[in-house]
mmCIF file of C-alpha atoms in Angstrom:
data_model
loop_
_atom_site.group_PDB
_atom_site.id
_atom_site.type_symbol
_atom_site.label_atom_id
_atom_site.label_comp_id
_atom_site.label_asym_id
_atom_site.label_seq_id
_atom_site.Cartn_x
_atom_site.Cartn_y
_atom_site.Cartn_z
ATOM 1 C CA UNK A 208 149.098 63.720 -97.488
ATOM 2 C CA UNK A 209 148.019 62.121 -100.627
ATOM 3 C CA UNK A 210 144.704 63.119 -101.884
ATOM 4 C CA UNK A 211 143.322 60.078 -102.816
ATOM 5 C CA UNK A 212 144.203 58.564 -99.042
ATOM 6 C CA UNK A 213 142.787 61.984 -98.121
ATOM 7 C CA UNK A 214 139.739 61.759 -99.729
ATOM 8 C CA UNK A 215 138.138 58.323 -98.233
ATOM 9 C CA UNK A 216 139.550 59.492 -94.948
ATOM 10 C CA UNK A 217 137.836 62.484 -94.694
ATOM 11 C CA UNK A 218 134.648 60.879 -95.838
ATOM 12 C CA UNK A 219 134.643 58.330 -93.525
ATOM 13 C CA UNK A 220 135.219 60.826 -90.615
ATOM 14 C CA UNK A 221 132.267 62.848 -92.164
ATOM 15 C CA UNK A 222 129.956 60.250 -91.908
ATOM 16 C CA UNK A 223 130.425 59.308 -88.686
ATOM 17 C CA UNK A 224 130.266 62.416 -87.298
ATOM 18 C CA UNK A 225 127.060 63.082 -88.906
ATOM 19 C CA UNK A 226 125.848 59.695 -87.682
ATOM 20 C CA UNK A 227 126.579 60.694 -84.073
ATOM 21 C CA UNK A 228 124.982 64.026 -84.483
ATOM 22 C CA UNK A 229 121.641 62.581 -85.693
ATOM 23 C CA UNK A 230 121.438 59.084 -83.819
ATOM 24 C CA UNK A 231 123.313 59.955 -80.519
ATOM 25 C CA UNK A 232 121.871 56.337 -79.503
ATOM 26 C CA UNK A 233 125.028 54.873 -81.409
ATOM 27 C CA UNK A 234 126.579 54.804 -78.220
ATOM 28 C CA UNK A 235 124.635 52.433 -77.004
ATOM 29 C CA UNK A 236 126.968 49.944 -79.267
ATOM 30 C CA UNK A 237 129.645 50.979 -76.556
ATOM 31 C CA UNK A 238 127.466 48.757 -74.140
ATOM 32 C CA UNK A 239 127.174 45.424 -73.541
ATOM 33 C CA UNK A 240 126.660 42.618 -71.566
ATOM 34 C CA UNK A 241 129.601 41.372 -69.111
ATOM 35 C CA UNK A 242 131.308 44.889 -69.136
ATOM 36 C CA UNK A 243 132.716 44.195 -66.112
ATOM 37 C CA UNK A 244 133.931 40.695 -66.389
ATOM 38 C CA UNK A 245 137.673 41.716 -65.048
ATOM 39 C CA UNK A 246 137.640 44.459 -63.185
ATOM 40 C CA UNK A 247 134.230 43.288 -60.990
ATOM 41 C CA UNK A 248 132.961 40.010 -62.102
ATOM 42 C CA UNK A 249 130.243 39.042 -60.007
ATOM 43 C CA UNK A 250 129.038 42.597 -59.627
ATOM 44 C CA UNK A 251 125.393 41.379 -61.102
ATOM 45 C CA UNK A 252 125.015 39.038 -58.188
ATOM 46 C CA UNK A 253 125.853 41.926 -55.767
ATOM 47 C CA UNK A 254 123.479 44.026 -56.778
ATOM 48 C CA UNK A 255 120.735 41.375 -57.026
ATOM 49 C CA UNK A 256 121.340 40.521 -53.164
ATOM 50 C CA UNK A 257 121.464 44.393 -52.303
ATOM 51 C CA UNK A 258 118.343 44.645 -54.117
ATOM 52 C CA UNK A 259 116.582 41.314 -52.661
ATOM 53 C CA UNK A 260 117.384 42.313 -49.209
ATOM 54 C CA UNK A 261 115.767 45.859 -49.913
ATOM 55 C CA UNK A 262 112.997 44.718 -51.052
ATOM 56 C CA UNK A 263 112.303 42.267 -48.012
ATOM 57 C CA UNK A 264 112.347 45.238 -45.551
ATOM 58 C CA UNK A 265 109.585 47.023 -48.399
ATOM 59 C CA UNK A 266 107.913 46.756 -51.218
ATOM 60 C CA UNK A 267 107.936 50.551 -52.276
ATOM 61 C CA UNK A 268 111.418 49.311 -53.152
ATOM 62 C CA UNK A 269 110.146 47.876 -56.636
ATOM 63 C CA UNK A 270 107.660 50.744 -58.104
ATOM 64 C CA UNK A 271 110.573 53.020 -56.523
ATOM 65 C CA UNK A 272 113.472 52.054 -58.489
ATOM 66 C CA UNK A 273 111.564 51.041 -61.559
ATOM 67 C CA UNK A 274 110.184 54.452 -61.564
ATOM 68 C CA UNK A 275 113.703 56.209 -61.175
ATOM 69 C CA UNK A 276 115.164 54.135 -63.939
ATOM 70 C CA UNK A 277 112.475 55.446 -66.217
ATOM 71 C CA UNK A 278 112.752 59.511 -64.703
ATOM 72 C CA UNK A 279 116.478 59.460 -65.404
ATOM 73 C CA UNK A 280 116.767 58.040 -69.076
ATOM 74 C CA UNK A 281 113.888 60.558 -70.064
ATOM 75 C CA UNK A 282 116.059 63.625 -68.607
ATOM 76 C CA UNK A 283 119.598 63.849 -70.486
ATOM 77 C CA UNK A 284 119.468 60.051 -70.343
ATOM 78 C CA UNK A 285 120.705 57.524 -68.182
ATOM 79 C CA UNK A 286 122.932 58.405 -66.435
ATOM 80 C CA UNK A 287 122.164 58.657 -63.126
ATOM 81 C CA UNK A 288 121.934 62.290 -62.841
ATOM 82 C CA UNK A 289 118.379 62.274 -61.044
ATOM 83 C CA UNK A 290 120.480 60.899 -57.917
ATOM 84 C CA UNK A 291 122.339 64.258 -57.614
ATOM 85 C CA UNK A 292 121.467 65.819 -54.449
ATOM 86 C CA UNK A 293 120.956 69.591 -54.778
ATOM 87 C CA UNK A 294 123.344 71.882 -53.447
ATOM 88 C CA UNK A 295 123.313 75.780 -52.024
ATOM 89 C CA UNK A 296 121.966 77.282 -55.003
ATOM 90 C CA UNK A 297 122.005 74.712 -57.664
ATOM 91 C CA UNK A 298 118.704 73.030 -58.062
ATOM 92 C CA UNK A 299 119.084 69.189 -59.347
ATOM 93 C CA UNK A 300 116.755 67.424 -61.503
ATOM 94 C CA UNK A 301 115.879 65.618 -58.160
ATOM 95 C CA UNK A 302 113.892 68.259 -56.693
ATOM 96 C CA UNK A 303 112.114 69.352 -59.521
ATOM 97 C CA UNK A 304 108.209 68.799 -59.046
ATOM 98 C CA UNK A 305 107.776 66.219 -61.104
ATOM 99 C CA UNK A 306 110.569 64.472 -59.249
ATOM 100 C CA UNK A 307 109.468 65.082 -56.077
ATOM 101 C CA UNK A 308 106.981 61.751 -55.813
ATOM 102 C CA UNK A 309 109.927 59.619 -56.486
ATOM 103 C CA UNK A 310 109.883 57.326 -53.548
ATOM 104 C CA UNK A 311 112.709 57.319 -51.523
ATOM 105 C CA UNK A 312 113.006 54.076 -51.891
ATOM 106 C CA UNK A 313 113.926 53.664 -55.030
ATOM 107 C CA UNK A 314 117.123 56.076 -54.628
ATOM 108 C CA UNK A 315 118.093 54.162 -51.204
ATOM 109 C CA UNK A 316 118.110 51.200 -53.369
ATOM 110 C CA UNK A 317 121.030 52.143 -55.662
ATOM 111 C CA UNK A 318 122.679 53.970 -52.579
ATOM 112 C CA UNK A 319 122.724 50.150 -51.463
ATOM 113 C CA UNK A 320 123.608 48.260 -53.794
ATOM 114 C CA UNK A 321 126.270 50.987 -54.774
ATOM 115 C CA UNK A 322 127.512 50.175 -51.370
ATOM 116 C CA UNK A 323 127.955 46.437 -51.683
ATOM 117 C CA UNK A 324 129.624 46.679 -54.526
ATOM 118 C CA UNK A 325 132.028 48.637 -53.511
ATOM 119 C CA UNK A 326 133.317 46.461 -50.701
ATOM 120 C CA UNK A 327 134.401 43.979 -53.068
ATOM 121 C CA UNK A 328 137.830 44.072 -53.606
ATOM 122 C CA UNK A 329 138.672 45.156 -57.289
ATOM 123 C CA UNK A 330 134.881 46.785 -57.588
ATOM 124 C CA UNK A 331 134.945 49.905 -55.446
ATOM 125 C CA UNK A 332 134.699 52.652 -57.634
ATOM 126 C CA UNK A 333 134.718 50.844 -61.018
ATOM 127 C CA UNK A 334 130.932 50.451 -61.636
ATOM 128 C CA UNK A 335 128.971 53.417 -62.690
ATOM 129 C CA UNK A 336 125.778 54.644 -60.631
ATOM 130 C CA UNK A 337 124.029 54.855 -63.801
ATOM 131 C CA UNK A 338 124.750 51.007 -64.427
ATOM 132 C CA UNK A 339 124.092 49.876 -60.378
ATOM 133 C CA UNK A 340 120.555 51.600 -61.500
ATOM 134 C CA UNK A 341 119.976 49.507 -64.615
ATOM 135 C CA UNK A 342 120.610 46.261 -63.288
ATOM 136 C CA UNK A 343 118.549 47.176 -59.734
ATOM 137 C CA UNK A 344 115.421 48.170 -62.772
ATOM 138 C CA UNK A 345 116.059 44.918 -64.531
ATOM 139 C CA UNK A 346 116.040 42.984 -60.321
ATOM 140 C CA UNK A 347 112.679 44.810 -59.272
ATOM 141 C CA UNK A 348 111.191 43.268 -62.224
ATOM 142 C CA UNK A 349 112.072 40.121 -62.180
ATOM 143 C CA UNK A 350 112.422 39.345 -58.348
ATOM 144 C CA UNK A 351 108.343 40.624 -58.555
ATOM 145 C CA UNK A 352 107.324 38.338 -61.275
ATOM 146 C CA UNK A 353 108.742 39.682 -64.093
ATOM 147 C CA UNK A 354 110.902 38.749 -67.149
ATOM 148 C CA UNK A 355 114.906 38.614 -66.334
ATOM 149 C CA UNK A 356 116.730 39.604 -69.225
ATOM 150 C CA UNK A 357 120.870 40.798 -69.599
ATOM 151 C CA UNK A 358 121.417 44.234 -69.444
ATOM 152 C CA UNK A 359 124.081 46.359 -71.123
ATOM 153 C CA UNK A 360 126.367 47.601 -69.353
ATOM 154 C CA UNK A 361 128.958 50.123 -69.391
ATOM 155 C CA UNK A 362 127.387 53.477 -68.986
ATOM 156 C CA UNK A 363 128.763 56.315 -67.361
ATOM 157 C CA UNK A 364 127.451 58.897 -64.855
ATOM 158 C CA UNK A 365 126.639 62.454 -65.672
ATOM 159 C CA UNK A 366 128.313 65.201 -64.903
ATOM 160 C CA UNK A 367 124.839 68.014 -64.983
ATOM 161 C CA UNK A 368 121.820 67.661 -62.827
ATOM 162 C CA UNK A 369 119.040 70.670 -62.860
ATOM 163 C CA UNK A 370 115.876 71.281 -62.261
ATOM 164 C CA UNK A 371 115.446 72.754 -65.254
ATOM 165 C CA UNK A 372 116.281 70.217 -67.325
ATOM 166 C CA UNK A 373 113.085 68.062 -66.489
ATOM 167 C CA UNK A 374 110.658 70.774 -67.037
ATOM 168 C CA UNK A 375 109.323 69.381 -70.664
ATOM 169 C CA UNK A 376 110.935 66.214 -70.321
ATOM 170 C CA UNK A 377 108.574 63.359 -69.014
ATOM 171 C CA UNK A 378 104.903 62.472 -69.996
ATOM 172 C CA UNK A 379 101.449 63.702 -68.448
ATOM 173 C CA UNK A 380 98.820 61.508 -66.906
ATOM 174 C CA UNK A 381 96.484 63.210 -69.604
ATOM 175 C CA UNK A 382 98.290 62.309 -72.531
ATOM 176 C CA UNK A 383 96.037 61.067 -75.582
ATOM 177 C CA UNK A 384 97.709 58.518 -77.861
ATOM 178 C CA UNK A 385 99.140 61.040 -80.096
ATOM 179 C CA UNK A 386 101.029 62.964 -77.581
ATOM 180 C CA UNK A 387 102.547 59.551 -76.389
ATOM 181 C CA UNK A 388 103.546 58.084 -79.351
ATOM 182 C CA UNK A 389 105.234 61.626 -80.056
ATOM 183 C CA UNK A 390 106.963 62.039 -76.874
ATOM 184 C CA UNK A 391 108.451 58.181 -76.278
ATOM 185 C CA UNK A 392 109.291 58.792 -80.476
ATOM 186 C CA UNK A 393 112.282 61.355 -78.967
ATOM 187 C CA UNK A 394 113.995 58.785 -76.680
ATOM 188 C CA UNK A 395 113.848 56.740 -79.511
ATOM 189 C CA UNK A 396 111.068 54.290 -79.057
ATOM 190 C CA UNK A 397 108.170 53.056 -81.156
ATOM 191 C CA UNK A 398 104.181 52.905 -80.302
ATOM 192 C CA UNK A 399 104.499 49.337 -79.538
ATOM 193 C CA UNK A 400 107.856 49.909 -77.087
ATOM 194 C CA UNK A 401 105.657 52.677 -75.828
ATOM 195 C CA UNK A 402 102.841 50.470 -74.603
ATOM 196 C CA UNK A 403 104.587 47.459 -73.046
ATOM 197 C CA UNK A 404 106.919 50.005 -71.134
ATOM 198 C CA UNK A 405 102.838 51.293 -69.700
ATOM 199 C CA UNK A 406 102.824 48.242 -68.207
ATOM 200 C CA UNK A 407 105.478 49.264 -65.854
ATOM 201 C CA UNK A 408 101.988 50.691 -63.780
ATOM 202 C CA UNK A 409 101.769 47.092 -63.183
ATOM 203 C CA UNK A 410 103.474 47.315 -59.829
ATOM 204 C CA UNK A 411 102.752 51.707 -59.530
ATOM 205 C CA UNK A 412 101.369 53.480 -57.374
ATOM 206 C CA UNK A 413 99.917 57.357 -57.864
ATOM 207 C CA UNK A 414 98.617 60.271 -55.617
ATOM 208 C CA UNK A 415 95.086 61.320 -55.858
ATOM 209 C CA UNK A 416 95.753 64.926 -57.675
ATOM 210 C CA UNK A 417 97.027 62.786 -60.410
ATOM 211 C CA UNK A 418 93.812 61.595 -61.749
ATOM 212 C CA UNK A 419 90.925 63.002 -59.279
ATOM 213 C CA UNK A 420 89.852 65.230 -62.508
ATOM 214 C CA UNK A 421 88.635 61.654 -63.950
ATOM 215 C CA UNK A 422 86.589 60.979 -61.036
ATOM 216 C CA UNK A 423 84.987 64.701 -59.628
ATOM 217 C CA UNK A 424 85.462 67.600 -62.569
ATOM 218 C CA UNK A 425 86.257 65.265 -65.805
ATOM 219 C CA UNK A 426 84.259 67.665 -68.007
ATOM 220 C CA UNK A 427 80.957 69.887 -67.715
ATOM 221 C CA UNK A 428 78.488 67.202 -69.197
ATOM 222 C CA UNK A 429 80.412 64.428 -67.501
ATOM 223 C CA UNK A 430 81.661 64.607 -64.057
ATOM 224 C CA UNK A 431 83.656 60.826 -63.946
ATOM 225 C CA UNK A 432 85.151 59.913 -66.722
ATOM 226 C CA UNK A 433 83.108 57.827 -68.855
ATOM 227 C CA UNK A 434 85.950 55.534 -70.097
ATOM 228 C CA UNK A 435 86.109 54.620 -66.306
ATOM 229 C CA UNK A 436 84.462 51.457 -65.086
ATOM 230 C CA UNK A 437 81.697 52.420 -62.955
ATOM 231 C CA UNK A 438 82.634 50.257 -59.859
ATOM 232 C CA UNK A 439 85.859 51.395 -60.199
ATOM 233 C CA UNK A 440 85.431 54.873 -60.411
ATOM 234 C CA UNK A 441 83.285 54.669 -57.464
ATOM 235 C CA UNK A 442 86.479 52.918 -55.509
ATOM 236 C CA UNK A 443 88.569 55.620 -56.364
ATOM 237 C CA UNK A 444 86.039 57.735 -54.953
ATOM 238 C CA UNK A 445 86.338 55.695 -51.481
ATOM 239 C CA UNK A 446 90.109 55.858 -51.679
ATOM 240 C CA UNK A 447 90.003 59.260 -52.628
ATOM 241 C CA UNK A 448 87.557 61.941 -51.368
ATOM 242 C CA UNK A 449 87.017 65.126 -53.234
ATOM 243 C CA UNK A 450 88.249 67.307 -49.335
ATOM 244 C CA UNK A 451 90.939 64.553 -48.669
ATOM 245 C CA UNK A 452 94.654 65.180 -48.798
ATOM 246 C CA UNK A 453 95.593 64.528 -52.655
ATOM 247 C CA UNK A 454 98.897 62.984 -51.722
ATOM 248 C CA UNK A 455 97.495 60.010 -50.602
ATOM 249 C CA UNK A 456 98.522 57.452 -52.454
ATOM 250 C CA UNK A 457 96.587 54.582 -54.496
ATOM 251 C CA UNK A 458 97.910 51.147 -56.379
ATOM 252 C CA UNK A 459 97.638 51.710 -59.877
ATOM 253 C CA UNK A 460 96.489 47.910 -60.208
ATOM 254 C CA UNK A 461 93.623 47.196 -58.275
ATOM 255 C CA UNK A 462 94.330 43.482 -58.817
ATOM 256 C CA UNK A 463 97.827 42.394 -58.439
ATOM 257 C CA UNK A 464 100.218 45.340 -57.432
ATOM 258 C CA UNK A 465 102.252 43.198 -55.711
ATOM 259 C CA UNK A 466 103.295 41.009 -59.044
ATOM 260 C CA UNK A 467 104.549 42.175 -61.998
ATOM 261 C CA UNK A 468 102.413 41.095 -64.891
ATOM 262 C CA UNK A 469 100.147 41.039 -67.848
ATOM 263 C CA UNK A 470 97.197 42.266 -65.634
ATOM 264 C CA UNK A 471 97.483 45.475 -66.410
ATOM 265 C CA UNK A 472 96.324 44.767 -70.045
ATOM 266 C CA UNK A 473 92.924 42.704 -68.835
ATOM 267 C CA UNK A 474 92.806 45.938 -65.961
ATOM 268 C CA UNK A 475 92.652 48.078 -69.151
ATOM 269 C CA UNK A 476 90.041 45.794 -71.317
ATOM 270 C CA UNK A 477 87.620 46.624 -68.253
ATOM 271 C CA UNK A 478 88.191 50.394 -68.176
ATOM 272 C CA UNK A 479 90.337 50.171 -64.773
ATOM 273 C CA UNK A 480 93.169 52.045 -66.243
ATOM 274 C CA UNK A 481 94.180 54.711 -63.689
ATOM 275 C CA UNK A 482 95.443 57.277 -65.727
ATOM 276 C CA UNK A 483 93.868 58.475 -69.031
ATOM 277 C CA UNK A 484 96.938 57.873 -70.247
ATOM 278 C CA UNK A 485 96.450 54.135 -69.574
ATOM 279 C CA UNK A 486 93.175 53.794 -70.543
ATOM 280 C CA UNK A 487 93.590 55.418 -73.702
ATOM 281 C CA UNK A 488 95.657 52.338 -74.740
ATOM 282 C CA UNK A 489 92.527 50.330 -74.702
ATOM 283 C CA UNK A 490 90.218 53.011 -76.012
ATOM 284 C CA UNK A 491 92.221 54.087 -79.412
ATOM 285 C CA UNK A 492 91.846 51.219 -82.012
ATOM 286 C CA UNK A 493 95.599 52.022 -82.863
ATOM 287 C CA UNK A 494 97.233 50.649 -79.504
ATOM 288 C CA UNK A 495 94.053 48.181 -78.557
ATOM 289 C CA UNK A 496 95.466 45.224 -80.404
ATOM 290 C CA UNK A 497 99.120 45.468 -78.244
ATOM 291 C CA UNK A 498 96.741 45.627 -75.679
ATOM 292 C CA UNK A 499 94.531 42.310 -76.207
ATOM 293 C CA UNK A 500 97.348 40.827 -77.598
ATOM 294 C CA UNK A 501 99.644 40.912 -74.771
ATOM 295 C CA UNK A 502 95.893 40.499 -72.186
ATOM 296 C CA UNK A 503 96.129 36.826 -73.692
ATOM 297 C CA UNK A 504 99.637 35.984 -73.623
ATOM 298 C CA UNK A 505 101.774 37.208 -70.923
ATOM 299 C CA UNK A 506 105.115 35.690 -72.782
ATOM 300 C CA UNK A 507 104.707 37.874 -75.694
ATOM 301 C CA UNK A 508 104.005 40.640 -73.470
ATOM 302 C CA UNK A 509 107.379 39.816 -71.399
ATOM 303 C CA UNK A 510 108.866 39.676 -74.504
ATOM 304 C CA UNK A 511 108.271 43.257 -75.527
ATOM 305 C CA UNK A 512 108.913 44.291 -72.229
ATOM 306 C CA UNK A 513 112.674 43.411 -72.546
ATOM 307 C CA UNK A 514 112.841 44.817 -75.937
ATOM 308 C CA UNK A 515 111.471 48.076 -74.720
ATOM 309 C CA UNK A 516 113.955 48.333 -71.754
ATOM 310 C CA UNK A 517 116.437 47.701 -73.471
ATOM 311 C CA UNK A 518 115.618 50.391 -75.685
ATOM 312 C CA UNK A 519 115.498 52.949 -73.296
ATOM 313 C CA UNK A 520 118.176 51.872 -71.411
ATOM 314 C CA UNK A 521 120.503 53.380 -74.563
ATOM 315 C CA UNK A 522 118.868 56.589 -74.701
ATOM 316 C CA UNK A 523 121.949 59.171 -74.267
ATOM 317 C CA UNK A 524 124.294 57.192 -72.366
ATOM 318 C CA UNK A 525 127.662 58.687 -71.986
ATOM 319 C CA UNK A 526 130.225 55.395 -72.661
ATOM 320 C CA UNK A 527 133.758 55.024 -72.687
ATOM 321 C CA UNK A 528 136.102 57.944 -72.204
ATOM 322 C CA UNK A 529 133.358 60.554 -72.826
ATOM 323 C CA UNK A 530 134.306 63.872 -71.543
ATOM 324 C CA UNK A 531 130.857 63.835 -70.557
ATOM 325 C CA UNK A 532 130.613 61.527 -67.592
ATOM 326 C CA UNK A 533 132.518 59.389 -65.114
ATOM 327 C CA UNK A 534 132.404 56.978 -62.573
ATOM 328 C CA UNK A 535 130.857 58.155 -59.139
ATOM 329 C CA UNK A 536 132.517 57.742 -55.585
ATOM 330 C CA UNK A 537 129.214 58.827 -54.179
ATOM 331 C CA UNK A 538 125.934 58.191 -56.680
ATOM 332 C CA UNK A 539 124.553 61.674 -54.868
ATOM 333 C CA UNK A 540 127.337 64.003 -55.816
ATOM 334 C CA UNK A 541 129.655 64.372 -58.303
ATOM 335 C CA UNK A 542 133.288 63.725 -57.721
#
């Protein structure tokens, strides 16, 4: 070949290569909007039905699968490998212990709307698990106050699921503003994407051994918190006794978990953040204006939101032919 063809050739190929190597989110220009215009047009609508029905017989259904959207992008990205069941000896990512709070709910939502889909002519077996889960995220949110927005579509599911993969992988309760910013910085997202995805804890819900520290032991001159309000630390003592069982469960809002919204932000002016890794948005002068900002004006907030889930909805998807992942007959096993 000639080497001045070879030359720019090779160069080109260099550079792209390198580019996938450092920003693996490139794929995410493999997504987009109306991905599956011919093969399954209306399979948006499905899945917002499936999802509205599910969400009529509970509400668990919308902290579930928002929750499970955000526990599978964080672990080798999103693509729907926390829905692998485990099998004989092979531990998924589903049954590791930070997985095991995930409410059922939220899985028996995809597992749904998964279904519906697939009794559409044209549709079974031509929409990816990992996608059914995005666009279920993007229906909990609105269909409970929150912002619609399009999602990008066209990922495909992974073919690993372990335990071990998790250990590391998502955020503490504890976190200080540092360790946050640091830790959403390797899926890719900024401080700011980082706080309006908090707000998520909008419509959460948490187990007492999550945060009882901030309310019995929080240090040796303190025992609550002091960043705590005082009337709400004392609820949290009602809801939670120090000999009760710690899995009992507790709204993360104290004001509107029902609805997703900007209350969170006015929850965290007060010091009713539930975690210390909530409150700590209000309490560090580096996150605090996000967090009055968005207190004020719910559009901006909604506004960020999006931007932030779409964001993480690119983190390591596997797009296109990838030898890495396929299309699931069952979202709980791999073909």
């Amino acid at each position: 070949m000639d080497g001045h063809v070879l030359g720019p050739w090779w160069s080109v190929c260099f550079i792209t290569l390198c580019l996938i190597i450092l920003y693996p989110n490139l794929a995410s220009a493999a997504l987009r909007p109306n991905y599956y215009a011919k093969v399954c047009p209306d399979v948006e609508s499905i899945v917002r039905e499936a999802v509205r029905t599910k969400i009529k017989h509970t509400f668990t259904t919308i902290p579930g699968t928002l929750r499970l959207f955000f526990h599978d992008c964080a672990v080798q990205g999103c693509d729907a490998s926390v829905m692998i069941q485990s099998k004989g000896n092979n531990t998924a990512e589903k049954d590791h212990p930070d997985n095991l709070s995930l409410a059922g709910d939220g899985f028996d939502t995809v597992h749904k709307a998964k279904a519906a889909v697939d009794k559409v002519p044209g549709c079974k077996n031509k929409v990816s698990c990992a996608d059914i889960l995005a666009m279920a995220t993007r229906d909990v949110v609105s269909l409970s106050g929150g912002p619609s927005y399009r999602v990008e579509l066209g990922r495909l599911d992974g073919l690993i699921s372990t335990s071990s993969s998790v250990s590391g992988s998502l955020p503490k309760p504890t976190f200080n503003l540092d360790q946050l910013t640091d830790y959403f910085s390797t899926l890719g997202l900024s401080r700011i994407n980082m706080v309006a995805l908090s707000a998520a804890h909008t419509v959460g819900f948490s187990h007492c051994s999550r945060f009882a520290y901030r309310i019995y032991n929080f240090t040796r001159d303190n025992k609550v918190d002091p960043a705590l309000n005082k009337t709400y630390a004392a609820d949290l003592q009602s809801l939670c006794p120090i000999d009760v069982d710690s899995r009992i469960a507790v709204d993360m809002d104290p004001i509107s978990h029902k609805r997703f919204d900007n209350i969170y932000y006015k929850n965290l002016q007060q010091g009713m953040g539930l975690f210390s890794s909530d409150q700590v948005l209000y309490t560090d002068p580096r996150s605090r204006p996000f967090v009055n900002v968005w207190a004020r004006n719910s559009a901006d907030f909604e506004r960020a939101f999006i931007v932030g889930m779409t964001k993480l909805g690119r983190v390591g998807v596997k797009t296109g032919r990838s030898r890495y992942g396929n299309i699931r007959q069952d979202c709980a096993a791999f073909n």
